[in-house]
Coordinates of N, CA and C in Angstrom, one line a residue:
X1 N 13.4 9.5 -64.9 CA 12.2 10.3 -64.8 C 11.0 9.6 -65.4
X2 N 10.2 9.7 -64.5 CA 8.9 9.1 -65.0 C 7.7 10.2 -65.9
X3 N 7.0 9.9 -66.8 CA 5.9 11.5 -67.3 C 5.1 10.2 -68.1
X4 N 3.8 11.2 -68.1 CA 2.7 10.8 -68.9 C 1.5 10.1 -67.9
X5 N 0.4 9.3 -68.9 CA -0.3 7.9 -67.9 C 0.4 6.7 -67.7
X6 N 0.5 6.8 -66.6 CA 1.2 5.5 -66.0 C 0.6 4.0 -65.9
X7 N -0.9 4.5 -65.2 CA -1.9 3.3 -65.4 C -1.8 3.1 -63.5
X8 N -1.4 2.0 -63.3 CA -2.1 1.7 -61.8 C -0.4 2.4 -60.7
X9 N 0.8 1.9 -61.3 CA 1.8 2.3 -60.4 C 2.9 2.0 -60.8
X10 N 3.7 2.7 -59.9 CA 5.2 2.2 -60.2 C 6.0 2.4 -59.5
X11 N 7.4 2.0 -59.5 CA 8.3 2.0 -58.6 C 9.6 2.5 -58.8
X12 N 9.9 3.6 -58.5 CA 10.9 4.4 -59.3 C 12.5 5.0 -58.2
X13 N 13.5 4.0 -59.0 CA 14.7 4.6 -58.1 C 15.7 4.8 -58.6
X14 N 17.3 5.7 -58.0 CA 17.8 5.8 -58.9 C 19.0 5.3 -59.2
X15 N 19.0 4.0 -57.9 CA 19.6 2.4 -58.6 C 18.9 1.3 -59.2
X16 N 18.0 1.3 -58.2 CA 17.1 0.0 -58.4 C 15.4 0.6 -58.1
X17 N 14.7 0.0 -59.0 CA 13.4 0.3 -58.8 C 12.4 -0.4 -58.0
X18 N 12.8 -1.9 -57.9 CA 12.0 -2.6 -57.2 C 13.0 -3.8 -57.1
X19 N 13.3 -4.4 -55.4 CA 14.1 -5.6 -55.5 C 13.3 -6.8 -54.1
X20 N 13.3 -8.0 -54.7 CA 13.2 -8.7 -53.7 C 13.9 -9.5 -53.4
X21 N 13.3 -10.0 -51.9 CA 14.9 -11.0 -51.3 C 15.8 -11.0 -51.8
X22 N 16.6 -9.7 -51.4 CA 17.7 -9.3 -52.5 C 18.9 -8.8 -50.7
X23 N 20.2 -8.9 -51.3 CA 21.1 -8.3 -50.0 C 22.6 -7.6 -51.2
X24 N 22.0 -6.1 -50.7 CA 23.2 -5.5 -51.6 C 23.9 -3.9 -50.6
X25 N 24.8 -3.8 -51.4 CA 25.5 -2.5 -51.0 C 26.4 -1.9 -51.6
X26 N 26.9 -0.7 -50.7 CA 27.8 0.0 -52.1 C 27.0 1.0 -53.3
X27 N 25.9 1.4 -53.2 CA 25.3 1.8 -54.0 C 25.1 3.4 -54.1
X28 N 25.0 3.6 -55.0 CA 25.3 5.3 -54.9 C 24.5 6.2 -55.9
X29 N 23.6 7.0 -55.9 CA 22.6 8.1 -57.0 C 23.4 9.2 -57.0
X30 N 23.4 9.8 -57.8 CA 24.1 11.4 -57.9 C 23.4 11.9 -59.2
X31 N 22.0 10.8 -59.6 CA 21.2 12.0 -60.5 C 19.6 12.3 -60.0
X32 N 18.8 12.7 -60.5 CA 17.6 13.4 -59.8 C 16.8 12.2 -60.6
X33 N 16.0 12.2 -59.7 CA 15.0 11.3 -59.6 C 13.8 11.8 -60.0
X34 N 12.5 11.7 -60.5 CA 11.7 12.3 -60.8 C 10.7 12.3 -61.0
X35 N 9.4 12.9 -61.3 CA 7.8 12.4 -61.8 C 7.4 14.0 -62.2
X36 N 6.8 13.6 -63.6 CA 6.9 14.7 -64.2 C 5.4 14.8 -65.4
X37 N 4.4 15.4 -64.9 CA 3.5 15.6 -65.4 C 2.9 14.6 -65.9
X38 N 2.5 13.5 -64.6 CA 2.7 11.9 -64.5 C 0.8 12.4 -63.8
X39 N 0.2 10.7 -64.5 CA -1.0 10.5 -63.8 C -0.7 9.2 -63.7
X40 N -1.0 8.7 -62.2 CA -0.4 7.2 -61.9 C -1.3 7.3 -60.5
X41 N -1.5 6.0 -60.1 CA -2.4 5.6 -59.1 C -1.6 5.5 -57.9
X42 N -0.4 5.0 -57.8 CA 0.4 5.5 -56.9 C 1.8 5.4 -56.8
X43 N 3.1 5.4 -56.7 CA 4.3 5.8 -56.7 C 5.1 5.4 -55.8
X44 N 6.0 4.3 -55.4 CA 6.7 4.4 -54.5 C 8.2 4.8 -55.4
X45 N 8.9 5.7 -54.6 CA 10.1 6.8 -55.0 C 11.0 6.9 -54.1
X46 N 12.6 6.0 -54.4 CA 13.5 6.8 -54.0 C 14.9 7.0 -54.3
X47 N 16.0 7.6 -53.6 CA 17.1 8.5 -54.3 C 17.7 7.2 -54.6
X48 N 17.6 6.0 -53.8 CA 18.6 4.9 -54.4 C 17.6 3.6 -55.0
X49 N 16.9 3.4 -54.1 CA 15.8 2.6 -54.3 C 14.2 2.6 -54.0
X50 N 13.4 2.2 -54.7 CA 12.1 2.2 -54.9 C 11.1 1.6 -54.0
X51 N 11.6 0.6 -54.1 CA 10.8 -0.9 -52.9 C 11.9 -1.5 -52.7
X52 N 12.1 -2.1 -51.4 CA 12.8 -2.9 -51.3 C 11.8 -4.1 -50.9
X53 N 11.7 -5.1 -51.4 CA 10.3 -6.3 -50.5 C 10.8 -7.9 -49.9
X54 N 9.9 -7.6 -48.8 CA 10.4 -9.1 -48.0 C 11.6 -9.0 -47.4
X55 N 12.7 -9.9 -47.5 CA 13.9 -10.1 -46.9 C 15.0 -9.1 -47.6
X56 N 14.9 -7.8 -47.4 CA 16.0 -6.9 -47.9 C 16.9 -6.0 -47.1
X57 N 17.9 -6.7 -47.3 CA 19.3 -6.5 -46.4 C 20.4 -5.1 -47.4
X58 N 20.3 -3.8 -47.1 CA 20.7 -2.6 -48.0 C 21.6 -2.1 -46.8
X59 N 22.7 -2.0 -47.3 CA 24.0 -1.5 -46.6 C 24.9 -0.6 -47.4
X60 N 25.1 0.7 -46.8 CA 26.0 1.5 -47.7 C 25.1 2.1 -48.9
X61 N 23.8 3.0 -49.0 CA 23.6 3.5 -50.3 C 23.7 4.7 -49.7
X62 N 23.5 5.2 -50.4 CA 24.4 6.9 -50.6 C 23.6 7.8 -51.6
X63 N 22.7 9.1 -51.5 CA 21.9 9.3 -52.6 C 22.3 11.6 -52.5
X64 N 22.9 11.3 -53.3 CA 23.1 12.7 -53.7 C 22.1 13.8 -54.6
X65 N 21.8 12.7 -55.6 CA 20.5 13.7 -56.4 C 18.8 14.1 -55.8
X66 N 18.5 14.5 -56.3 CA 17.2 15.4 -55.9 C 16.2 14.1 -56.1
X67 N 15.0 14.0 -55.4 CA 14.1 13.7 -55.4 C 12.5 14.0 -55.2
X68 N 12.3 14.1 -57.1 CA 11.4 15.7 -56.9 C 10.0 14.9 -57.9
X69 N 8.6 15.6 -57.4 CA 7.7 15.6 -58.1 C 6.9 16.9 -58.6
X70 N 6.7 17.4 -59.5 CA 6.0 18.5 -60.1 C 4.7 18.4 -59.3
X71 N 4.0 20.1 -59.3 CA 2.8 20.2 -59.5 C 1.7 19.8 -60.3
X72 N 2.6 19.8 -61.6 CA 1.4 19.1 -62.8 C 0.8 17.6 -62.7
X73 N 2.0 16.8 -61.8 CA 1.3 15.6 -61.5 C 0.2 15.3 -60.6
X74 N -1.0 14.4 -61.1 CA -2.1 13.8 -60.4 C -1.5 12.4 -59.5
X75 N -2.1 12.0 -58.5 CA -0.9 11.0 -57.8 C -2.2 10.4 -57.1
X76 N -2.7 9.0 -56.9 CA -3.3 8.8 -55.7 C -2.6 8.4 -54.6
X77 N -1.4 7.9 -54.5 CA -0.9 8.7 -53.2 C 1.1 8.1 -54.1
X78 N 1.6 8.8 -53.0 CA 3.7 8.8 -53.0 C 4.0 8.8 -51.9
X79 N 4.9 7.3 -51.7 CA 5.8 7.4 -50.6 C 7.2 7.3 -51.5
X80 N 7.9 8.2 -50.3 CA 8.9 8.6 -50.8 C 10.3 9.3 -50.0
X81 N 11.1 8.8 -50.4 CA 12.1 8.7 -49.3 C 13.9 8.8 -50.0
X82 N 14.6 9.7 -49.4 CA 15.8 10.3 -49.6 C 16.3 8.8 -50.3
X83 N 16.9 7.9 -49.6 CA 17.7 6.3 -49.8 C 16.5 5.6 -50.4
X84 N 15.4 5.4 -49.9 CA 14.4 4.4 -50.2 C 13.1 4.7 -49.5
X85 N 12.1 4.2 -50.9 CA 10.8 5.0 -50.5 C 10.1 3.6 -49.8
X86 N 10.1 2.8 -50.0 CA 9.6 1.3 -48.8 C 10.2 0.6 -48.9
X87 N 9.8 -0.1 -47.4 CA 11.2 -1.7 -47.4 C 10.0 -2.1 -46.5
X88 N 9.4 -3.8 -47.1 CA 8.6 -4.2 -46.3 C 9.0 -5.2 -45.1
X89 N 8.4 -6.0 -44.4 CA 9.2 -7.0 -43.4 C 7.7 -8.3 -43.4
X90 N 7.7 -9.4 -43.5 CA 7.0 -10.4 -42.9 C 6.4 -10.8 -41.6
X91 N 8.2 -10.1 -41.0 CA 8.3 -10.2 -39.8 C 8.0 -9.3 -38.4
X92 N 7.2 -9.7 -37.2 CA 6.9 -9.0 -36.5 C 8.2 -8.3 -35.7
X93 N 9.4 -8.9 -35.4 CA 10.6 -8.0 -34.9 C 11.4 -7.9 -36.2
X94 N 11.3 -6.8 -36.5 CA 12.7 -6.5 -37.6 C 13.8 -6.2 -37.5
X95 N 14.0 -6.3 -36.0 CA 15.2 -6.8 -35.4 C 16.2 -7.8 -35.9
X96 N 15.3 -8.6 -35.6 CA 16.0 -9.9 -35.7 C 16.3 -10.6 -36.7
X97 N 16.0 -10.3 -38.2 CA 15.7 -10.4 -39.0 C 16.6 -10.0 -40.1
X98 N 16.5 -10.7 -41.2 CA 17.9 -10.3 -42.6 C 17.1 -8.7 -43.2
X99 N 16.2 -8.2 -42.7 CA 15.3 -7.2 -43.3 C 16.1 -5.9 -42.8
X100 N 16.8 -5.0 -43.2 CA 17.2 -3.7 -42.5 C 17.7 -2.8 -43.9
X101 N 17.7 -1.4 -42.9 CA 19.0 -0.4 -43.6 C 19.8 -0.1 -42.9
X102 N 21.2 -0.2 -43.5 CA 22.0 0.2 -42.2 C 23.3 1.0 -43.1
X103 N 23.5 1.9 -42.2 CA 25.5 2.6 -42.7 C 24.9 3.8 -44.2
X104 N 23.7 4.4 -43.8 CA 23.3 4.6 -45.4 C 23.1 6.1 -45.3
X105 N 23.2 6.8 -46.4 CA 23.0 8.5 -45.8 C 22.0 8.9 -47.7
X106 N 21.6 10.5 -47.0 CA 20.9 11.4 -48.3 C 21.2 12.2 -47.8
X107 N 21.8 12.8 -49.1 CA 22.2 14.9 -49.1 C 21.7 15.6 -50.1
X108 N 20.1 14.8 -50.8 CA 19.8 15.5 -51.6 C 18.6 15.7 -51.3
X109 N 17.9 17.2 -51.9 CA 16.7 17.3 -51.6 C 15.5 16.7 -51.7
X110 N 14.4 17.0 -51.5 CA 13.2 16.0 -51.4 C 12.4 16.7 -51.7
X111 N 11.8 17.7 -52.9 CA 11.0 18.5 -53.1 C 9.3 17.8 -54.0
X112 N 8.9 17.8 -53.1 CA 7.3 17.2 -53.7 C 6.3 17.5 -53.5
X113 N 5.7 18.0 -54.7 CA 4.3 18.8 -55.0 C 3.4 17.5 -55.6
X114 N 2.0 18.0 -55.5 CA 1.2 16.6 -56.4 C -0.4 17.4 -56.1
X115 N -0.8 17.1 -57.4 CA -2.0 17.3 -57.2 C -3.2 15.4 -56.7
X116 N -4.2 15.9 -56.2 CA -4.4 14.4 -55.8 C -5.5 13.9 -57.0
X117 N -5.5 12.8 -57.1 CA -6.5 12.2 -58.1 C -7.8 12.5 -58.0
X118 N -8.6 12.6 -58.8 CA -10.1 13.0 -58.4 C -10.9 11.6 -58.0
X119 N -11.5 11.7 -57.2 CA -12.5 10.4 -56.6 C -13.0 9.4 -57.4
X120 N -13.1 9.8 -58.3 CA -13.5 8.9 -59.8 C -12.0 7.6 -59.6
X121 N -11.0 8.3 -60.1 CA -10.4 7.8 -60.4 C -9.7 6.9 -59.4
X122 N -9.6 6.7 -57.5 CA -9.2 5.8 -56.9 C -10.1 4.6 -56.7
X123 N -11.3 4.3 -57.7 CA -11.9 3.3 -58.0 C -12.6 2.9 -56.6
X124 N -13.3 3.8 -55.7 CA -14.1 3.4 -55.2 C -12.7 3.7 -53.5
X125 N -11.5 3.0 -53.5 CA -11.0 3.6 -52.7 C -10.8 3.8 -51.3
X126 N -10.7 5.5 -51.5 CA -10.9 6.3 -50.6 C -9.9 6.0 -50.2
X127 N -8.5 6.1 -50.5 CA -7.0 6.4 -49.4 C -6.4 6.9 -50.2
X128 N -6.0 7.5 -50.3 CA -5.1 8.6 -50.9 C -4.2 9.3 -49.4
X129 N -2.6 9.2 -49.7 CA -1.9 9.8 -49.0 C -0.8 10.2 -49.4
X130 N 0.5 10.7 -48.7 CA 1.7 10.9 -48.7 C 2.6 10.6 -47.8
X131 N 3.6 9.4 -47.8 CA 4.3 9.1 -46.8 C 6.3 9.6 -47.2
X132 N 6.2 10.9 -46.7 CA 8.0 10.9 -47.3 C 8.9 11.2 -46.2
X133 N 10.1 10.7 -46.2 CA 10.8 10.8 -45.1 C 12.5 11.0 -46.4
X134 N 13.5 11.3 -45.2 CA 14.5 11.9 -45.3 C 15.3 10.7 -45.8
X135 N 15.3 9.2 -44.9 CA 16.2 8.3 -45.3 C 14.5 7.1 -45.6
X136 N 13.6 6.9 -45.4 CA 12.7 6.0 -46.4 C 11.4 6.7 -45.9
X137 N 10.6 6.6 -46.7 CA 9.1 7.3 -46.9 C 8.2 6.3 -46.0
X138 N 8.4 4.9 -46.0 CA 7.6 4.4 -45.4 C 8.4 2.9 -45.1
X139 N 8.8 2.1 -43.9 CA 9.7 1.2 -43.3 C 8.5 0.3 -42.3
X140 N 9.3 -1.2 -42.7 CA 8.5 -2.1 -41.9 C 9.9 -3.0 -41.2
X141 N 11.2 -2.1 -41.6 CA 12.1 -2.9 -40.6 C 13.1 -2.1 -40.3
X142 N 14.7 -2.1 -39.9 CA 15.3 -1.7 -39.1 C 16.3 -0.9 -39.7
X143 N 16.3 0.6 -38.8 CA 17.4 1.0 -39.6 C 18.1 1.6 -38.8
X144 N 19.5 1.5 -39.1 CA 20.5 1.5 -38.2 C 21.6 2.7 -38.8
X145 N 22.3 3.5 -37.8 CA 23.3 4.4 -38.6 C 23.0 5.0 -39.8
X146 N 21.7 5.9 -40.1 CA 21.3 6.1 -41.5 C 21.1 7.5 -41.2
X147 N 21.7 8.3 -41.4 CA 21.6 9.8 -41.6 C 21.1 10.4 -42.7
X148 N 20.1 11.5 -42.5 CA 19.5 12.5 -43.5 C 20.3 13.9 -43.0
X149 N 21.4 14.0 -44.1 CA 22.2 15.2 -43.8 C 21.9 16.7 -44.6
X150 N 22.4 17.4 -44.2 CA 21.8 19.1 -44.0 C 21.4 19.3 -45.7
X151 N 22.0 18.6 -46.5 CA 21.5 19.0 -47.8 C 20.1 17.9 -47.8
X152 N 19.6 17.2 -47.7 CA 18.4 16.3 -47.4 C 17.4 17.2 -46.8
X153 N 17.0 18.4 -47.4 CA 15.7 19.5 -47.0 C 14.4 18.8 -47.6
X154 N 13.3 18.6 -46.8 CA 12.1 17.9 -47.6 C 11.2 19.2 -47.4
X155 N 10.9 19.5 -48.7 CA 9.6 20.4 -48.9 C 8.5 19.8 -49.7
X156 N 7.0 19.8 -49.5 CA 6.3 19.2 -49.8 C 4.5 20.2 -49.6
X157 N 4.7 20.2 -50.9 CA 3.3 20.9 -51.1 C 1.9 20.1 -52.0
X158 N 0.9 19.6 -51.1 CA 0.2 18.8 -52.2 C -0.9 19.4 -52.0
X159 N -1.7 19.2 -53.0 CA -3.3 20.0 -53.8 C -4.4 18.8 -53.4
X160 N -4.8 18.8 -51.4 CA -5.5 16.9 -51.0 C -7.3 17.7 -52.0
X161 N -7.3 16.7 -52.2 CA -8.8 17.0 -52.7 C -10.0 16.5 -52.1
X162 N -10.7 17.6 -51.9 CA -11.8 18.2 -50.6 C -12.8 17.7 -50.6
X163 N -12.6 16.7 -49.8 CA -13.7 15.4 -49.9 C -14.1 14.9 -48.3
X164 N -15.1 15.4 -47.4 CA -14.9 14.5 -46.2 C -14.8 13.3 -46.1
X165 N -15.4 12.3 -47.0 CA -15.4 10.9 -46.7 C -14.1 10.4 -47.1
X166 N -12.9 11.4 -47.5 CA -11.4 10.7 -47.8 C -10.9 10.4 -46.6
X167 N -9.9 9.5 -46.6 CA -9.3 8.8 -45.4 C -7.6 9.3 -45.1
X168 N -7.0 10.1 -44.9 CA -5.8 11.0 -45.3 C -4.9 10.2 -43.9
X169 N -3.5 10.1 -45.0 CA -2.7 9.5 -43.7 C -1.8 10.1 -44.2
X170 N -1.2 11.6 -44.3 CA -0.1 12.2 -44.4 C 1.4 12.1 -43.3
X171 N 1.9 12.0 -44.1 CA 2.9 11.9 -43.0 C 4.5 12.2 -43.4
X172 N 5.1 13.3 -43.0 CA 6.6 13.7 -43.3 C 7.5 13.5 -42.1
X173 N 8.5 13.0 -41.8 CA 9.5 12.6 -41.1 C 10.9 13.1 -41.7
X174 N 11.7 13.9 -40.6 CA 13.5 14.1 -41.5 C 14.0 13.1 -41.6
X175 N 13.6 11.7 -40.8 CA 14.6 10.1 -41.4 C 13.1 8.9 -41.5
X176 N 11.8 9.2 -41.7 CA 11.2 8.4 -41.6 C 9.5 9.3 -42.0
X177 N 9.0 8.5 -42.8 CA 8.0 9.1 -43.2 C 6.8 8.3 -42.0
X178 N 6.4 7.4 -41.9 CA 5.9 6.3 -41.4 C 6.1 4.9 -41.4
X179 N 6.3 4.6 -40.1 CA 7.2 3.0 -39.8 C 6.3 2.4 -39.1
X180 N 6.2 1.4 -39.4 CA 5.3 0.1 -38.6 C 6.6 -0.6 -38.2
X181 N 6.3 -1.7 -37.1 CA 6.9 -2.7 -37.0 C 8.5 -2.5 -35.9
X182 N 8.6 -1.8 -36.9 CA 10.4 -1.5 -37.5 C 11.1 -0.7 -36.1
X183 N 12.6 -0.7 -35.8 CA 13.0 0.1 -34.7 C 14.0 0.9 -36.0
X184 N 14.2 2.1 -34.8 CA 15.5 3.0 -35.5 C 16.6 3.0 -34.3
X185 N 17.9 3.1 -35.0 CA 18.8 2.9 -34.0 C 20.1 4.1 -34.4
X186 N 20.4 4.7 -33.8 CA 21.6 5.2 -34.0 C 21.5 6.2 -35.2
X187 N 20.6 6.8 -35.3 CA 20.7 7.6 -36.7 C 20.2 9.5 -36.5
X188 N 20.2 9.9 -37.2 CA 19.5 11.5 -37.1 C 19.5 12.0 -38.6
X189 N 18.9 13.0 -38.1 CA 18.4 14.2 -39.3 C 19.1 15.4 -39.0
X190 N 19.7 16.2 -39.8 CA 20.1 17.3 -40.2 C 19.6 18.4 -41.2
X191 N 18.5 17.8 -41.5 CA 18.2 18.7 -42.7 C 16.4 19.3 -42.1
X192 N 16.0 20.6 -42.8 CA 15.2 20.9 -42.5 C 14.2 20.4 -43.3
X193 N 12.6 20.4 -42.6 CA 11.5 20.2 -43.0 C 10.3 20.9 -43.2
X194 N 9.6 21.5 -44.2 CA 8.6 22.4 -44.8 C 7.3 21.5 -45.0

């Protein structure tokens, strides 16, 4: 569980928080993940893992607990995702590439409220968003056989603050919040989205 000022960001999971050029599997959460009356600039969050960056090869994680942020938290923006909230890629086909998720499932919920930072505080800015999905919040490579199953419900209520000149890229997906690059292959969603 993350709470309090955080300062610029963080990377919060509930195997691993941040890995690079890293190739693992077998991994498994069955506790709730969290952010809790947190002021932080921005957040990447998820049920197994946090970031995955560069060359990250994730096979077999498995995330049972909840993946939840309070209303009391200020956030300038959360991606955030059931197995993993980003996996970045170098690469233009992530295809072809050691970069993927594959064989990986969530059956826990995804419940995230947030109030948004005030304009002051994104330092001039101006992006502020939300990218959460069922199996990763935000993907730059390939995911393969990754199910978000019937207990993986994403509810998500945020407080955007009322600014025309803000730049909003919200985005909720049942297996994908927002993917550049990246293909999906062989996968679905089972679970509902609010």
């Amino acid at each position: 569980s993350l709470s309090g000022k955080v300062g610029s960001g963080a990377a919060l999971g509930g195997v691993m928080g941040y890995v690079k050029t890293y190739t693992g599997s077998h991994m498994y959460n069955y506790g709730k993940v969290s952010v809790v009356d947190a002021e932080i600039f921005y957040i990447y969050m998820g049920g197994c893992v946090g970031i995955g960056a560069k060359s990250t090869a994730l096979t077999e994680l498995h995330n049972y607990g909840e993946v939840y942020t309070d209303e009391n938290s200020t956030c300038g923006y959360i991606v955030c995702g059931g197995v993993l909230g980003y996996q970045s890629s170098n690469h233009a086909n992530a295809e072809s590439t050691n970069s993927y998720l594959r064989n990986s499932t969530n059956s826990g919920p995804l419940n995230i409220s947030h109030n948004d930072l005030a304009d002051e505080l994104h330092n001039g800015t101006n992006t502020f968003y939300y990218r959460i999905g069922g199996i990763a919040g935000w993907t730059q490579n390939y995911i393969e056989n990754c199910n978000n199953l019937e207990g993986g419900k994403i509810s998500c209520k945020a407080d955007l603050f009322d600014c025309t000149d803000m730049f909003y890229r919200n985005c909720i997906g049942g297996l994908v919040g927002y993917k550049t690059v990246s293909k999906i292959h062989n996968s679905h969603n089972d679970a509902t989205v609010d």
